Short mmCIF file of C-alpha atoms in Angstrom, two decimals:
data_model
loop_
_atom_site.label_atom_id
_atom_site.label_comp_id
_atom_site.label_asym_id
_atom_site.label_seq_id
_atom_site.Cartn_x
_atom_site.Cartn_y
_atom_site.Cartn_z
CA UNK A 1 -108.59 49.71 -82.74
CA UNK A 2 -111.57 47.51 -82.01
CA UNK A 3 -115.51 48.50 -83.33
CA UNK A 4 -118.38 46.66 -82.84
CA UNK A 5 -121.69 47.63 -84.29
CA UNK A 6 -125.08 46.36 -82.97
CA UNK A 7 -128.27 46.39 -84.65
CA UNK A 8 -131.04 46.47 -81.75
CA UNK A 9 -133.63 44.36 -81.36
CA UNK A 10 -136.74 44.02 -83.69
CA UNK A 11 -138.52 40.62 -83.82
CA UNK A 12 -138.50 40.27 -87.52
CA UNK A 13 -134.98 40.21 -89.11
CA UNK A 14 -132.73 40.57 -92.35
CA UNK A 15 -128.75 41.38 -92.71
CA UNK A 16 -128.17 45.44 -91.51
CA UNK A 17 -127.00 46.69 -94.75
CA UNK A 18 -126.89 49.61 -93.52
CA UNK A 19 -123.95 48.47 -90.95
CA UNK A 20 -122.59 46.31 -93.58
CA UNK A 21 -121.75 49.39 -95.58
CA UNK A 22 -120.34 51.71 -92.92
CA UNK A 23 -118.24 48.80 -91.81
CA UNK A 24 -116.58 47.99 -95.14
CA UNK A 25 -116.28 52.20 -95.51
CA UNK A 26 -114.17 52.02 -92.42
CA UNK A 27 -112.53 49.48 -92.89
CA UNK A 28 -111.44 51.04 -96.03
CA UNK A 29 -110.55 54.23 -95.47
CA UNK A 30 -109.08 53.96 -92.16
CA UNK A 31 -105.66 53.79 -91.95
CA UNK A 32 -104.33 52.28 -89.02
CA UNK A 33 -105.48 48.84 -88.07
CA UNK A 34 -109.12 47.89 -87.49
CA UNK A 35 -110.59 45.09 -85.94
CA UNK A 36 -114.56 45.16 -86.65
CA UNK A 37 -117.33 43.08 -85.43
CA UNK A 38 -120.94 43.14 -85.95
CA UNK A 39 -123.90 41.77 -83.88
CA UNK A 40 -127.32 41.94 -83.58
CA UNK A 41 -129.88 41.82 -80.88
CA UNK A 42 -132.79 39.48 -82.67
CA UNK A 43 -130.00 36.91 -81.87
CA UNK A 44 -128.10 38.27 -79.32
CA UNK A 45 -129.39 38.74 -75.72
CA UNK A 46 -128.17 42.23 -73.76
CA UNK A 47 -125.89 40.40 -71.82
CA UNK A 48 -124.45 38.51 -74.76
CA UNK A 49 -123.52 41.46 -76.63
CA UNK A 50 -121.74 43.22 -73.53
CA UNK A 51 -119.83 40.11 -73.47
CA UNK A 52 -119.26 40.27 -77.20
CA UNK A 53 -118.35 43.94 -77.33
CA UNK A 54 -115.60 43.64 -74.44
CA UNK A 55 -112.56 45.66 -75.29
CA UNK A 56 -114.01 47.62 -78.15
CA UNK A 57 -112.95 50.94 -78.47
CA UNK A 58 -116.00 52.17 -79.79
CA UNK A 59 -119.73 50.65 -80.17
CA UNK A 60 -122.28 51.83 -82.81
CA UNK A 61 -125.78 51.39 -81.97
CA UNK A 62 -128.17 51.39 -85.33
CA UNK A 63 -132.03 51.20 -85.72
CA UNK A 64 -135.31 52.57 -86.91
CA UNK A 65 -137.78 54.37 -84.97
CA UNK A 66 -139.25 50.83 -83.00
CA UNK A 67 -136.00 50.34 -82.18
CA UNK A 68 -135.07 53.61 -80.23
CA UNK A 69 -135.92 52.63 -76.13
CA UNK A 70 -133.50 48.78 -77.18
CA UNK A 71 -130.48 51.27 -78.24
CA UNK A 72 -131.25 53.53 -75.24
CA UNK A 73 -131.00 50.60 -73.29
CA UNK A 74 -128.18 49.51 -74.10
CA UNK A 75 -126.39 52.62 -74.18
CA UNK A 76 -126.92 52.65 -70.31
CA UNK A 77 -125.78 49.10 -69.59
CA UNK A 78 -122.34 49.84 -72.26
CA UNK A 79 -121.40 53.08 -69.91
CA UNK A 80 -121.79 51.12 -66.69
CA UNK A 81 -120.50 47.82 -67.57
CA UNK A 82 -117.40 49.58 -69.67
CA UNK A 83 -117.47 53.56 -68.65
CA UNK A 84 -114.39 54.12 -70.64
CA UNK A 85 -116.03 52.56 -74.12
CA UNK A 86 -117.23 55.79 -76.64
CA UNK A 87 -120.80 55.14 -78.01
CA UNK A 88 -122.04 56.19 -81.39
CA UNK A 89 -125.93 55.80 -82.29
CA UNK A 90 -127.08 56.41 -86.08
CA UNK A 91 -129.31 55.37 -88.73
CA UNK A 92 -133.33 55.79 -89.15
CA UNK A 93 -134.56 56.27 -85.75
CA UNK A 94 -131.92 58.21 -84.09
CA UNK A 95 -131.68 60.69 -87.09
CA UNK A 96 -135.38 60.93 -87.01
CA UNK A 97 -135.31 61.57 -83.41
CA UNK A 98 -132.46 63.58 -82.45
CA UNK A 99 -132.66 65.01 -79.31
CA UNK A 100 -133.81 61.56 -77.53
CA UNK A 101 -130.09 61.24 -77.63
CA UNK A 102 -128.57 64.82 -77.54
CA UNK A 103 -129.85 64.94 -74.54
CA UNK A 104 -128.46 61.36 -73.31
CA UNK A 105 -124.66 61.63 -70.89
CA UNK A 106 -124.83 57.52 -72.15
CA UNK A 107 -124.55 58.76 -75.92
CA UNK A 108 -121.17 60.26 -77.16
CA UNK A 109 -121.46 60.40 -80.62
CA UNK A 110 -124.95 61.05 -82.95
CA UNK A 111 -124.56 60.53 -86.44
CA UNK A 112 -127.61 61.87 -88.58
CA UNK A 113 -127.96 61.09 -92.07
CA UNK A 114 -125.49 58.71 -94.09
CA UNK A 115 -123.06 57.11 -91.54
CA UNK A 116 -119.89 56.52 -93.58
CA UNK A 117 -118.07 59.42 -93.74
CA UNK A 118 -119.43 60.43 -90.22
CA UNK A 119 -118.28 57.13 -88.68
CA UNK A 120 -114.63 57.34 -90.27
CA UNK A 121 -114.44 61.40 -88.74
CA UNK A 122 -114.98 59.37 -85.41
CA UNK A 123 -112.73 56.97 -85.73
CA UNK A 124 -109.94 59.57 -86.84
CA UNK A 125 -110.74 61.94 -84.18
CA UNK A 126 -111.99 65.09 -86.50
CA UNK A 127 -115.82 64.65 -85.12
CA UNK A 128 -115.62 67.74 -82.80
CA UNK A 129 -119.18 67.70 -81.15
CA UNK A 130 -121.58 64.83 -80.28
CA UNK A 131 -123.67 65.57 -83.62
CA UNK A 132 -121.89 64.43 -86.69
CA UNK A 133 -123.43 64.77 -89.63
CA UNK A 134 -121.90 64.89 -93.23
CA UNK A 135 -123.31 65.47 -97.21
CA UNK A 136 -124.17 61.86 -98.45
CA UNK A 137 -121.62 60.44 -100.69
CA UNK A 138 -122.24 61.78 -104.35
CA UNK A 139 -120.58 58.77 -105.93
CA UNK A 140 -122.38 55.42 -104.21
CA UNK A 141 -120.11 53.55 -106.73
CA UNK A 142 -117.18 54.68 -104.44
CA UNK A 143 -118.56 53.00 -101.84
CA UNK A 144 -117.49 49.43 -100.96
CA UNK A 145 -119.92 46.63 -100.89
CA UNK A 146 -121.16 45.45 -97.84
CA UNK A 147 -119.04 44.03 -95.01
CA UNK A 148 -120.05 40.49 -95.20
CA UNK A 149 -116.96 39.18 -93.29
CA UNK A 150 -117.52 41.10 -89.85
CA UNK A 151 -120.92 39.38 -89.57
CA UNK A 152 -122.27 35.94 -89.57
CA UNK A 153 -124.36 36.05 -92.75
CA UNK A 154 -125.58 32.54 -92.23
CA UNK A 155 -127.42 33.21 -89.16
CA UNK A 156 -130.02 35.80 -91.68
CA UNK A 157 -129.86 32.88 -94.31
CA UNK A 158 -130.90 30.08 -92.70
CA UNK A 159 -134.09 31.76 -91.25
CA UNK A 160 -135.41 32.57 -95.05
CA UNK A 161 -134.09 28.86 -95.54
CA UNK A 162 -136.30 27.95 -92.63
CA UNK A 163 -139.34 29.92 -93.30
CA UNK A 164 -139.15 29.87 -97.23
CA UNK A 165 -136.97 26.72 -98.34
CA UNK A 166 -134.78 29.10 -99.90
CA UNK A 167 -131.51 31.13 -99.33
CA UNK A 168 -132.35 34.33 -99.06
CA UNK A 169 -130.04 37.76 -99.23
CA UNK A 170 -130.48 41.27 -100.22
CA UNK A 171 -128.53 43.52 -102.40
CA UNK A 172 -128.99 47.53 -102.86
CA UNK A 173 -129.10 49.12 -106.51
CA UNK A 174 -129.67 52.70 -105.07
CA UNK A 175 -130.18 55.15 -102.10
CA UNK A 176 -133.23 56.76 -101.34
CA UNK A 177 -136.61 57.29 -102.72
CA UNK A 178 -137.60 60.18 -105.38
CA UNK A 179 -140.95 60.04 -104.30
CA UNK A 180 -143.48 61.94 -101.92
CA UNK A 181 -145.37 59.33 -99.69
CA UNK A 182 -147.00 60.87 -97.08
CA UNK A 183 -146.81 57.40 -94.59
CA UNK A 184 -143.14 57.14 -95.03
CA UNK A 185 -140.11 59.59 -93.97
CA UNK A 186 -138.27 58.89 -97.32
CA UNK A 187 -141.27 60.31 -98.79
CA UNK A 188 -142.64 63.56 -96.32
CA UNK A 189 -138.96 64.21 -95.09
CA UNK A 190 -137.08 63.77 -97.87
CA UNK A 191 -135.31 60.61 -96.84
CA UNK A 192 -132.07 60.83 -93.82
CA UNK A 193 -129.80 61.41 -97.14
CA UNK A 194 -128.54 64.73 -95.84
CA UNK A 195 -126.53 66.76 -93.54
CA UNK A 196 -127.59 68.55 -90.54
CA UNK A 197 -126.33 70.92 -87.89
CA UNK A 198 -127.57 72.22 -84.51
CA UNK A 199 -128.04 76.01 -84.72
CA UNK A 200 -129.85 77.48 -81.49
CA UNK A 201 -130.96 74.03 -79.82
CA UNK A 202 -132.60 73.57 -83.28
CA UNK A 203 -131.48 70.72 -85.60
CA UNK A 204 -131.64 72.41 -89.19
CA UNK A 205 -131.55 70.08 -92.45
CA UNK A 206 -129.73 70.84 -95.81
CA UNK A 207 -131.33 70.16 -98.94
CA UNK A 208 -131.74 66.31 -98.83
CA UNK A 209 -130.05 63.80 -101.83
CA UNK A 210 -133.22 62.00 -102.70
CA UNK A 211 -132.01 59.10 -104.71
CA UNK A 212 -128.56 57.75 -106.00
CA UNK A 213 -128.29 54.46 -108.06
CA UNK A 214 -125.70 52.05 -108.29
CA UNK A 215 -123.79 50.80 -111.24
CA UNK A 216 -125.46 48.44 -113.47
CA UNK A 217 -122.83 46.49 -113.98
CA UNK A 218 -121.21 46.78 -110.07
CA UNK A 219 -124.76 45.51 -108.74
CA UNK A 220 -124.39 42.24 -110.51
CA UNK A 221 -120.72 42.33 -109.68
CA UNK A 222 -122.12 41.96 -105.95
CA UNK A 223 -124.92 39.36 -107.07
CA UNK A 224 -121.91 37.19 -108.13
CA UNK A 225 -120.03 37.22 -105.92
CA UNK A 226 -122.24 36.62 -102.94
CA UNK A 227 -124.06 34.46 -105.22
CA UNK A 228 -121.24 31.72 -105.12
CA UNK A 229 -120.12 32.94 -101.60
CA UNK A 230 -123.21 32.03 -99.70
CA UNK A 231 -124.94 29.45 -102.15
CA UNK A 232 -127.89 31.90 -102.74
CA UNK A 233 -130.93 30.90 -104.16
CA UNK A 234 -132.99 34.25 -104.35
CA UNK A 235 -131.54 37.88 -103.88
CA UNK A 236 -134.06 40.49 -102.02
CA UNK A 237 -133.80 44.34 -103.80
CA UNK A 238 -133.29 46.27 -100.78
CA UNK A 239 -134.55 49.49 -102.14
CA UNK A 240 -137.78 51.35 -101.99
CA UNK A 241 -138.40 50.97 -105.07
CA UNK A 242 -136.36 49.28 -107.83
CA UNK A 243 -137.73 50.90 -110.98
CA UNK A 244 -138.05 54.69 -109.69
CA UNK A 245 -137.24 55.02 -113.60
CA UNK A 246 -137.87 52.32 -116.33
CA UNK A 247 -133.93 53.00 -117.70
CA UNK A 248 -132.61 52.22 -114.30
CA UNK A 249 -134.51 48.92 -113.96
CA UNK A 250 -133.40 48.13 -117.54
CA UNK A 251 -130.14 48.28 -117.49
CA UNK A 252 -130.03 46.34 -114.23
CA UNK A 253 -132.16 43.09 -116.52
CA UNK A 254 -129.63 43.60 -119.30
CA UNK A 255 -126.69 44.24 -117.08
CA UNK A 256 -127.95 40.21 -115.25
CA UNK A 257 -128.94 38.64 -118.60
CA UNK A 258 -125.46 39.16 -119.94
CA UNK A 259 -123.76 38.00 -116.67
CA UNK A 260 -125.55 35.37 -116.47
CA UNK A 261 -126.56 35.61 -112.81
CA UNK A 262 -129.55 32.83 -113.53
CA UNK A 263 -130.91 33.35 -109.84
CA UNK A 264 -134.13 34.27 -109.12
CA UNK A 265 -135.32 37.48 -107.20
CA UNK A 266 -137.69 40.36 -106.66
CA UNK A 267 -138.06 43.78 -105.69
CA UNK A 268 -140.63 46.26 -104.75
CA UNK A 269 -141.98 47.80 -108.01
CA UNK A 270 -143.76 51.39 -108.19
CA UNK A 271 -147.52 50.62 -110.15
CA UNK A 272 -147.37 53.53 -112.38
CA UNK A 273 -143.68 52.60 -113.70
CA UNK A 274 -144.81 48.83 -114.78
CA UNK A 275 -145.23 47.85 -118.29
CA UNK A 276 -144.28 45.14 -121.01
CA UNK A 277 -140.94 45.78 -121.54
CA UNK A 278 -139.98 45.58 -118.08
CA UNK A 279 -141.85 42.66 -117.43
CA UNK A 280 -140.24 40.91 -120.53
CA UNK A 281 -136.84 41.65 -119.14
CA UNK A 282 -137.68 40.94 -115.84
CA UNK A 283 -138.43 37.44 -116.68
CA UNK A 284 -135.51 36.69 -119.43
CA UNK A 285 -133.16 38.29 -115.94
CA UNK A 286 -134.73 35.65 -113.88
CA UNK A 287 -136.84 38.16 -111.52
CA UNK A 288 -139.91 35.90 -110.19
CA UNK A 289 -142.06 38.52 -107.85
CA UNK A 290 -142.69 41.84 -108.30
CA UNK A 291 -143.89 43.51 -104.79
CA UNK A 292 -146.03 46.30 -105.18
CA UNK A 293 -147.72 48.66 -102.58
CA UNK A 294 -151.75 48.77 -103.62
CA UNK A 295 -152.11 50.97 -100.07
CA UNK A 296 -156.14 51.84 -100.90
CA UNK A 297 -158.76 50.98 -103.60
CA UNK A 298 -159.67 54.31 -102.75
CA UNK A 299 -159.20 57.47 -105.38
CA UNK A 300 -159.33 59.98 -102.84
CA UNK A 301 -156.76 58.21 -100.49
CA UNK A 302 -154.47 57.68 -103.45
CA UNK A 303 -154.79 61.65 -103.62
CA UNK A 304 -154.77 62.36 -99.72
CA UNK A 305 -151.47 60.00 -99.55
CA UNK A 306 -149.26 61.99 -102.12
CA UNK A 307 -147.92 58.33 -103.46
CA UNK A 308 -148.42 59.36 -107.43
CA UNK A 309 -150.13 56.43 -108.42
CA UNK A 310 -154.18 55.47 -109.28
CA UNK A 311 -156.37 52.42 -109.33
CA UNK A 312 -156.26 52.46 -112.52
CA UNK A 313 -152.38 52.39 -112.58
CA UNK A 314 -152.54 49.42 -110.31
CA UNK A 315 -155.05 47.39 -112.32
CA UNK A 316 -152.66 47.67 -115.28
CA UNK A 317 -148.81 46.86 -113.24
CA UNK A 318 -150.87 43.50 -111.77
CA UNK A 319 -152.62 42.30 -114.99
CA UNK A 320 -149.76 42.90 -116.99
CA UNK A 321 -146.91 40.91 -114.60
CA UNK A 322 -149.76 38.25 -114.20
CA UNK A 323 -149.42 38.32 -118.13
CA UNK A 324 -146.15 37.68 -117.91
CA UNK A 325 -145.72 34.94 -114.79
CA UNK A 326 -144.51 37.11 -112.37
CA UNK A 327 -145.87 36.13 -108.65
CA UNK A 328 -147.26 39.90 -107.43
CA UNK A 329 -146.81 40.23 -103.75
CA UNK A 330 -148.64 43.62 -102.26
CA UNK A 331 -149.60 45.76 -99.37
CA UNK A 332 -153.12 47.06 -98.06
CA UNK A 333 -152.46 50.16 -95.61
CA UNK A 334 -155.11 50.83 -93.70
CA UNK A 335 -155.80 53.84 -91.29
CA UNK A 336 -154.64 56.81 -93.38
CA UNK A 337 -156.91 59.95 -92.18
CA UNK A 338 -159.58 59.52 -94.89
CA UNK A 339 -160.24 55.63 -94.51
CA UNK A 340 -163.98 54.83 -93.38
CA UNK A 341 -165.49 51.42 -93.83
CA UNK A 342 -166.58 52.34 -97.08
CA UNK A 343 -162.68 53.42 -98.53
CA UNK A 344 -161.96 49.50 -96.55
CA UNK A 345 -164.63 47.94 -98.93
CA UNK A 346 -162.97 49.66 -102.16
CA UNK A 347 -159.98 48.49 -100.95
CA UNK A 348 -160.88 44.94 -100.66
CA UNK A 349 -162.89 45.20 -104.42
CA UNK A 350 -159.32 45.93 -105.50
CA UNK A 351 -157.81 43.29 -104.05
CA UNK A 352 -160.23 41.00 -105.66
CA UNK A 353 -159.95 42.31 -108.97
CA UNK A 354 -155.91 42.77 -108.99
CA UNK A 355 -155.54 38.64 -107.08
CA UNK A 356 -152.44 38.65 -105.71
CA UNK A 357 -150.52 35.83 -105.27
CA UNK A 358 -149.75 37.32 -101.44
CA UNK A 359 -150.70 40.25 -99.54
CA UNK A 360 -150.02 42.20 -96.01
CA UNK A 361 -152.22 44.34 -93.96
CA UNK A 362 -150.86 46.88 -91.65
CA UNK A 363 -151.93 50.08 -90.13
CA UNK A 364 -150.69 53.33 -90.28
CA UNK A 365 -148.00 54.21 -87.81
CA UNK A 366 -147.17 57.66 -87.36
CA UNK A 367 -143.36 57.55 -87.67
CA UNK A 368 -141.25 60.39 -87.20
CA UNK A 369 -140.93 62.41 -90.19
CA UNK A 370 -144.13 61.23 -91.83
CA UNK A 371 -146.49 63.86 -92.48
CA UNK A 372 -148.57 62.30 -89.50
CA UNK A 373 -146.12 62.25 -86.77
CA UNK A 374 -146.68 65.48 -83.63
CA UNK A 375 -144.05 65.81 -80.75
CA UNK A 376 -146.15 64.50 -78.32
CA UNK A 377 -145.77 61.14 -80.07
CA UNK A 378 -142.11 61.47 -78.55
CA UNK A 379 -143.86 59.97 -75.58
CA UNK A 380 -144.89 57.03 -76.95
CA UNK A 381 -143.42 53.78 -76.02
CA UNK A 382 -142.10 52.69 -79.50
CA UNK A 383 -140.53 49.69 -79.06
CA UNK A 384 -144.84 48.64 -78.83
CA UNK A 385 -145.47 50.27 -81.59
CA UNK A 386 -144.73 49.18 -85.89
CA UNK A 387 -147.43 49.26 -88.56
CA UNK A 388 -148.44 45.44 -87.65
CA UNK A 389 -148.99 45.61 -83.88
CA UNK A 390 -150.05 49.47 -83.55
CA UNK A 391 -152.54 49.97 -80.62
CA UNK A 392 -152.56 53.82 -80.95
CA UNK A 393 -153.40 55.32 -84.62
CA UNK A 394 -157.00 56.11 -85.56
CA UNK A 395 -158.15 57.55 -88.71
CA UNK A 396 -161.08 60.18 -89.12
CA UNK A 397 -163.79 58.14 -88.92
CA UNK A 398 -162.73 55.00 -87.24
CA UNK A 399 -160.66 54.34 -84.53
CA UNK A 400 -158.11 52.15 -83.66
CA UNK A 401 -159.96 49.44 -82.45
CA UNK A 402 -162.32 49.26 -85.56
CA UNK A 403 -159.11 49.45 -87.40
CA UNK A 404 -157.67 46.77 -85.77
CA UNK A 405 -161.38 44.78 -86.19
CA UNK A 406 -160.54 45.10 -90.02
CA UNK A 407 -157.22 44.17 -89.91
CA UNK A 408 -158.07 41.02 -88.31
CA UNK A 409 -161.26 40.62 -90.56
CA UNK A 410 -158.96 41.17 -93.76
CA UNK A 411 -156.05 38.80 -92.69
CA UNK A 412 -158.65 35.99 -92.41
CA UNK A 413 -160.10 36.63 -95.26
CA UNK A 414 -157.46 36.47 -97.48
CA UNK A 415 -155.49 34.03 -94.91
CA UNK A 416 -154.44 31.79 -97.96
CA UNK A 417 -152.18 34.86 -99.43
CA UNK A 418 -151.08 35.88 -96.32
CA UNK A 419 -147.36 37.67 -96.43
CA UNK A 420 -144.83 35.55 -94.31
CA UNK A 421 -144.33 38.02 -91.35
CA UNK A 422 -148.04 38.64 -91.11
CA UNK A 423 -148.21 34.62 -90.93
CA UNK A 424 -145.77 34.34 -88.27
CA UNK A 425 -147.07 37.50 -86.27
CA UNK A 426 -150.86 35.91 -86.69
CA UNK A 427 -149.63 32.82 -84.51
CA UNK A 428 -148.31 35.04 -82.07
CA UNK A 429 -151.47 37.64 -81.67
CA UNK A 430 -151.69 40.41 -84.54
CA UNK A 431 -152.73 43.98 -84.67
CA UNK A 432 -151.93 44.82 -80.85
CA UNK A 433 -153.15 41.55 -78.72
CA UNK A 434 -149.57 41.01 -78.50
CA UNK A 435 -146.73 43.59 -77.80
CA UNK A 436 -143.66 43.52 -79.62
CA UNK A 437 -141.19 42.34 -76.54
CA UNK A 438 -143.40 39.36 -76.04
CA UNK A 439 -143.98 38.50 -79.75
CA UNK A 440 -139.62 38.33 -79.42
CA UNK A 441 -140.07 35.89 -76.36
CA UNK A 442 -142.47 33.30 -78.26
CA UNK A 443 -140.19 33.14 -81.70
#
């Protein structure tokens, strides 16, 4: 039997982990023979992958939310170039948006929530309607690492080569977020990390699994082994937060101090969780950057946004990693429903007390299951639409354009600690001037 899975297009780019993992699952589990391949559409054009996908059995179609019309597409050009072919779409976007593909004749499968254990029911013929949909896997230790042998690995590497003279991959200590964001769906939905079922044309959710961590001591495993695989000189934490408890992020410093991995990396870091002893270890397990989400300078918005963490909280995570060496990366979201031109100016007084070393501006977009998404946003072009090119969110008091104004006003102030993707996206026209499908065409 022949797979292929296809991440759609989105014109910035790192390794699908997600598709990595489902892959090696399958691959697994399955037990007759299974020939897997997997592609991806920031390097592969439409016609390219129905080349590439010729005499698959099945094709898997993965994305977020901005990448929802590019699957869609695609579905349509699979069932009229190869009618015969069964289709599968999963991950953020299609879970988060359900019914734009119940209701597609191009879609024959729609996994929501973890795909693993719904892909292999596919493949073995026990899915028995188009929504498949299983409890997350308890046990992520059970889970095999990620497929890096059905995908060219490479082609992800040498862009971080390119744009950051280093070799650049990510690993995952964990699943999920514990915490209650209202700006992300991890946060206001309770991440995808559950099982659903259509009762009465309505999709209704079980209790979601908000957060599963890996192994210690399998994590590092990964780190080296891929570490002497690929040559890597940096590892990316592909979580949403690597310390969502201090004993977690501990025993993954020990766990690479006594292996030895002596590479550097970072991780996103949650403020209020940030303190000596982690920074200690951090640095003795080689971890160089520390990315932390700073969102507002404003109390109330810290409030209105449900995130858990204060100014205050944030004043003490970046002196105290500056203490220690660590390079602080963070993120100014702007456009929540309170911001005003005064919340914008505490914002920036934070910045300028906290220094980062680099920094990213975006503006809210109302995702699907974020507390600010409405079903009329179903109409929405999306594949125009991410938090760094967002033409249609406004807050309270200013609207989108103004937003946008500050945006642009922010970026060049600070445009010597700009974040790498908001430096590439400047050249090619931030916050809108630009939309997403030609931003792909200049890169």
């Amino acid at each position: 039997m022949k797979v292929s899975f296809v991440r759609a297009r989105y014109p910035s780019v790192w390794e699908p982990t997600n598709l990595m993992y489902v892959s090696a699952f399958v691959k697994d589990r399955y037990k007759g023979n299974l020939d897997v391949q997997i592609l991806d559409g920031f390097f592969d054009s439409d016609e390219q992958i129905l080349n590439k996908i010729s005499g698959s059995d099945y094709v898997g179609f993965s994305g977020t939310t901005p990448q929802v019309p590019h699957i869609k597409q695609l579905s349509k050009l699979v069932k009229k170039e190869y009618p015969s072919m069964k289709t599968i779409v999963g991950g953020y976007g299609p879970s988060l948006q359900p019914f734009t593909f119940l209701n597609d004749p191009t879609i024959d499968y729609l996994v929501v929530g973890e795909g693993e254990q719904s892909m292999l029911d596919i493949l073995n013929g026990t899915a028995t309607q188009k929504l498949v949909s299983n409890q997350p896997i308890m046990d992520v230790d059970s889970i095999p690492n990620p497929d890096r042998d059905s995908i060219d690995l490479n082609r992800y590497i040498s862009i971080a080569e390119k744009d950051e003279g280093r070799r650049v991959t990510s690993i995952m200590t964990e699943r999920g977020c514990a915490f209650g964001c209202t700006f992300c769906a991890e946060g206001e939905f309770g991440t995808i990390w559950r099982k659903a079922d259509l009762s009465n044309k309505k999709l209704e959710y079980e209790r979601a699994v908000r957060l599963r961590q890996r192994s210690a001591k399998l994590v590092v495993e990964e780190m080296l082994e891929v570490r002497d695989r690929f040559n890597i000189t940096f590892f990316k934490m592909n979580d949403a937060e690597t310390n969502p408890s201090k004993p977690h992020f501990i025993r993954l410093c020990k766990e690479m101090i006594e292996q030895e991995v002596n590479v550097p990396w970072g991780c996103n870091m949650r403020c209020d969780k940030v303190d000596d002893e982690m920074c200690a270890l951090a640095v003795k397990a080689h971890c160089e950057e520390f990315w932390m989400g700073l969102e507002s300078g404003s109390p109330e918005i810290h409030r209105d946004i449900n995130k858990g963490t204060t100014v205050e909280m944030i004043k003490k995570a970046f002196d105290v990693s500056k203490k220690y060496g660590i390079k602080r990366r963070t993120y100014a979201l702007l456009g929540t429903p309170l911001e005003s031109y005064e919340t914008i100016k505490q914002t920036e007084e934070l910045i300028d007390y906290v220094d980062p070393e680099i920094i990213g501006f975006s503006i809210l977009a109302p995702y699907p299951g974020t507390a600010y998404w409405k079903p009329e946003y179903d109409e929405l072009d999306w594949s125009q639409i991410d938090e760094f090119s967002n033409t249609t969110w406004s807050s309270n008091n200013l609207t989108n354009q103004e937003l946008r104004r500050e945006q642009s006003r922010l970026i060049e102030k600070y445009s010597d600690k700009l974040a790498p993707i908001i430096r590439k996206k400047q050249k090619l026209g931030i916050g809108g001037s630009q939309t997403l499908d030609s931003m792909m065409g200049a890169m």
